[in-house]
Amino acid sequence: MPIYHSTHSPATPQAAPRDSAAALRDSTLRDSTLLHWKPRYPQGLPPRQASHVPAGKQLSQLPVMEVPAGRTPGSYNSSPLHDTVSMALLLLGVLLITLSYNKGYMYIANFAHNMFSTRKRENLFDDHTVSDLGILSALILNTCVTMGLIAFYAIGYLVPGMQAALSHNVSMLVIMLVAWSLLFYLAQLALYYVLGFTFGDKLGTTIWTSGFKASQSLLGLLLLPVAIILMVYPNTIKVMLITALSLYICARIVFICKGFRIFFNNLQSSVYFILYLCAVEIVPPVLYCAGAITLCNFLQS
């Protein structure tokens, strides 16, 4: 019996017969959609913000933005607030005062006595111990640090030509200004000892110099917030410099008045007192300011 082989492949699900009416409808819809659909912007999106650009421009030819955002970057200027050495010196002074306060708090409590008293007899407050020496050293260091920081900002403000150069070597300049302030204090103290022993006695000199030490210690505590405000808010430099100068003048006036009460004995003493004011209380601050500016110029050269 002959065997016949079929030439047709079996029907698959994809080749299954469909309804002729549905197929015709789908074909008509597809043909009409392809035939009548047109792109809305064949030449690219039209400009909306820049009306002067023709509609025929391509999207890549349109400006990305009309006005560039931001501003031209400026050079970075360092300051003691962002300087490790400057902050370390400031915190060191505060830390030493805190550590020595427990044993030397009586020295701070006797500020008023040391600054105003002129009694020339030994009493309880004239006994200075090692604790007083420790807290006095911490207070004087704090005064020198605050004066050095304020001098740094004052030079940049009063001498605008040096402001850019100061920001390039903050650490070295602050260290040198603090050392210059310490040298200025020691030179003044030595000068007062020489004047006291020359025109007075040992007890009067001791009382006089104790007033100088106390006034300078208190001055450093009052200048500490001024220096911190200057570091955090440099825009307040004018107000802070006036405040610092006012505090310095008040401290000097208190000290001058104490010296006048100790050494003024007769009318002839007034001549020496006037010479003292000119030679000791006016010239040294001027030399300090001139020396600080010269020192900064030398370090920048």
XYZ file of C-alpha atoms in Angstrom:
301
model
C 0.000 0.000 0.000
C 1.623 3.306 -1.017
C 2.435 5.820 1.636
C 1.712 9.527 0.944
C 3.622 12.318 2.712
C 1.915 15.661 3.330
C 3.734 18.775 2.083
C 1.952 21.093 4.597
C 3.453 21.751 8.033
C 1.181 21.469 10.996
C -0.599 24.607 12.053
C 0.975 26.648 14.799
C -0.780 28.969 17.220
C 0.645 31.963 15.326
C -0.712 30.662 12.036
C -4.154 29.973 13.382
C -6.913 31.454 11.220
C -8.403 34.716 12.436
C -11.712 36.372 11.912
C -11.573 38.048 8.511
C -13.574 41.103 9.663
C -11.299 41.756 12.719
C -8.166 41.329 10.636
C -9.445 43.744 8.017
C -10.310 46.318 10.710
C -6.868 46.105 12.346
C -5.121 46.412 9.001
C -7.142 49.469 8.040
C -6.478 51.158 11.394
C -2.752 50.462 11.160
C -2.518 51.754 7.602
C -4.464 54.918 8.391
C -2.313 55.674 11.461
C 0.943 55.287 9.608
C -0.390 57.249 6.681
C -1.721 60.342 8.481
C 0.650 60.722 11.522
C 3.273 63.471 11.150
C 5.879 64.716 13.694
C 4.885 67.971 15.309
C 8.391 69.439 15.380
C 10.358 67.909 12.535
C 13.122 70.542 12.849
C 13.471 70.354 16.623
C 11.681 72.019 19.491
C 10.964 75.729 18.938
C 12.593 78.204 21.339
C 10.401 79.492 24.121
C 12.654 81.759 26.183
C 14.672 83.316 23.357
C 12.101 84.674 20.882
C 14.798 86.069 18.597
C 15.955 82.540 17.628
C 14.216 81.384 14.406
C 11.922 78.403 14.647
C 13.981 76.492 12.109
C 16.999 76.214 14.419
C 18.008 72.823 15.658
C 17.748 71.962 19.343
C 21.556 71.723 19.644
C 21.854 75.286 18.338
C 19.649 76.797 21.027
C 21.350 78.457 24.045
C 21.564 76.329 27.149
C 20.790 79.314 29.411
C 20.261 82.992 28.760
C 22.269 84.344 31.727
C 25.104 82.231 33.202
C 24.475 81.431 36.849
C 27.003 82.023 39.624
C 29.893 84.468 39.749
C 33.586 84.590 39.066
C 35.454 82.668 41.786
C 37.907 84.621 43.892
C 41.105 83.602 45.573
C 40.896 81.883 48.969
C 42.219 83.988 51.834
C 43.222 82.167 54.977
C 42.599 83.631 58.430
C 43.459 82.798 62.048
C 40.047 81.138 62.406
C 41.085 78.452 59.887
C 44.694 78.299 61.053
C 45.664 75.463 63.384
C 48.536 77.321 65.089
C 46.461 80.430 65.804
C 43.594 78.437 67.276
C 46.035 76.320 69.304
C 47.609 79.436 70.856
C 44.224 80.890 71.721
C 42.970 77.648 73.263
C 46.270 77.131 75.080
C 45.924 80.435 76.905
C 42.344 79.640 77.943
C 43.324 76.104 78.983
C 46.200 77.297 81.192
C 43.928 79.818 82.912
C 41.351 77.092 83.542
C 43.910 74.662 84.949
C 45.545 77.235 87.232
C 42.307 78.861 88.405
C 41.641 76.224 91.065
C 44.811 77.164 92.964
C 45.182 80.810 91.969
C 41.622 82.094 92.006
C 42.484 84.492 94.830
C 44.700 86.475 92.459
C 41.741 87.090 90.156
C 39.567 87.932 93.146
C 42.142 90.568 94.195
C 42.255 92.328 90.811
C 40.656 95.442 92.273
C 43.098 95.545 95.184
C 46.146 95.148 92.950
C 44.978 97.800 90.494
C 43.787 100.509 92.904
C 45.364 99.976 96.318
C 48.374 102.149 97.239
C 48.763 101.193 100.889
C 52.464 100.978 101.743
C 52.244 98.476 104.540
C 52.398 94.738 104.321
C 49.053 92.966 104.465
C 47.345 89.775 103.500
C 47.145 90.642 99.810
C 50.866 91.293 99.418
C 51.764 87.616 99.888
C 52.340 86.177 96.410
C 52.606 82.406 96.213
C 53.583 79.969 93.497
C 49.896 79.652 92.618
C 49.726 83.374 91.941
C 52.755 83.104 89.679
C 51.155 80.243 87.718
C 47.863 81.979 87.035
C 49.647 85.286 86.401
C 51.775 83.618 83.716
C 48.649 82.093 82.143
C 46.854 85.447 82.173
C 49.811 87.277 80.635
C 50.119 84.621 77.926
C 46.429 85.064 77.162
C 46.955 88.830 76.938
C 49.845 88.433 74.506
C 47.899 85.984 72.335
C 44.832 88.216 72.113
C 46.976 91.282 71.403
C 48.825 89.399 68.656
C 45.582 88.280 66.999
C 44.048 91.741 67.193
C 47.276 93.251 65.816
C 47.088 90.807 62.879
C 43.604 92.003 61.935
C 44.447 95.643 62.649
C 47.427 95.601 60.281
C 45.328 94.067 57.505
C 42.655 96.735 58.027
C 44.857 99.799 58.493
C 47.385 98.802 55.808
C 45.236 97.430 52.940
C 48.279 96.769 50.779
C 49.424 94.043 53.173
C 46.079 92.267 53.519
C 46.690 89.774 50.709
C 50.228 89.041 51.879
C 49.092 88.444 55.465
C 46.766 85.615 54.429
C 49.591 83.636 52.804
C 51.552 82.952 55.999
C 49.099 83.237 58.877
C 50.804 80.838 61.273
C 54.235 82.471 61.204
C 52.832 85.996 61.396
C 50.582 85.229 64.362
C 53.441 83.519 66.230
C 55.737 86.488 65.638
C 53.086 89.018 66.669
C 52.378 87.082 69.875
C 56.123 86.938 70.603
C 56.371 90.673 69.854
C 53.528 91.361 72.318
C 55.279 89.289 74.990
C 58.539 91.165 74.401
C 56.659 94.452 74.625
C 55.165 93.436 77.980
C 58.526 92.339 79.411
C 60.215 95.533 78.202
C 57.536 97.659 79.849
C 57.775 95.693 83.099
C 61.570 96.104 83.181
C 61.222 99.822 82.491
C 58.742 100.255 85.339
C 61.086 98.463 87.716
C 63.938 100.786 86.708
C 61.774 103.897 87.123
C 60.376 102.658 90.414
C 63.745 101.958 91.969
C 65.108 105.255 90.595
C 62.368 107.590 91.792
C 60.870 105.575 94.636
C 61.489 102.798 97.106
C 61.229 99.056 96.887
C 57.768 98.805 98.425
C 56.348 101.522 96.199
C 57.847 99.856 93.140
C 56.334 96.507 94.111
C 52.885 98.037 94.559
C 53.206 99.927 91.276
C 54.308 96.947 89.206
C 51.629 94.744 90.775
C 49.095 97.203 89.392
C 50.649 96.902 85.949
C 50.513 93.093 86.049
C 46.906 93.083 87.236
C 45.768 95.629 84.654
C 47.403 93.707 81.832
C 45.944 90.416 83.060
C 42.450 91.881 83.228
C 42.959 93.511 79.830
C 43.667 90.093 78.291
C 40.431 88.671 79.712
C 38.465 91.609 78.308
C 40.164 91.377 74.914
C 39.498 87.638 74.604
C 35.870 87.990 73.385
C 36.971 90.832 71.098
C 39.547 88.558 69.428
C 37.021 85.725 69.089
C 34.434 88.018 67.481
C 37.093 89.303 65.081
C 37.968 85.758 64.059
C 34.363 84.659 63.541
C 32.975 87.931 62.133
C 35.805 89.812 60.367
C 33.325 92.361 58.989
C 32.998 93.875 62.480
C 36.672 94.837 62.531
C 36.048 98.583 62.781
C 33.821 98.269 65.847
C 36.085 95.653 67.439
C 39.237 97.733 66.936
C 37.566 100.734 68.567
C 36.464 98.493 71.445
C 39.964 97.042 71.873
C 41.561 100.505 71.812
C 39.052 101.773 74.372
C 39.783 98.860 76.713
C 43.531 99.421 76.370
C 43.203 103.135 77.152
C 41.048 102.407 80.212
C 43.615 99.913 81.524
C 46.428 102.417 81.043
C 44.469 105.197 82.754
C 43.900 103.013 85.814
C 47.595 102.178 85.950
C 48.689 105.813 85.443
C 46.400 106.986 88.224
C 47.886 104.438 90.606
C 51.423 105.555 89.741
C 50.464 109.192 90.249
C 49.103 108.432 93.724
C 52.271 106.525 94.673
C 55.010 108.839 93.381
C 53.455 112.322 93.416
C 54.836 114.058 96.519
C 55.270 117.716 95.571
C 54.982 120.122 92.680
C 58.389 119.116 91.330
C 57.090 115.588 90.885
C 54.592 116.839 88.303
C 57.440 117.597 85.880
C 58.725 114.050 86.162
C 55.182 112.772 85.771
C 54.688 114.654 82.496
C 57.985 113.316 81.196
C 56.907 109.863 82.303
C 53.639 110.122 80.357
C 55.425 111.174 77.173
C 58.317 108.735 77.379
C 56.648 105.655 78.872
C 52.932 105.768 78.102
C 52.855 107.327 74.612
C 56.070 106.363 72.841
C 56.045 102.589 73.611
C 52.588 101.908 72.077
C 53.661 103.798 68.954
C 56.856 101.739 68.811
C 54.811 98.564 69.271
C 52.550 99.370 66.297
C 55.458 100.437 64.084
C 57.446 97.356 65.065
C 54.520 95.034 64.317
C 54.100 96.475 60.816
C 57.850 96.333 60.183
C 57.961 92.750 61.385
C 55.156 91.714 59.019
C 56.872 93.468 56.123
C 60.130 91.718 56.909
C 58.512 88.270 57.059
C 56.747 88.846 53.737
C 59.891 89.980 51.923
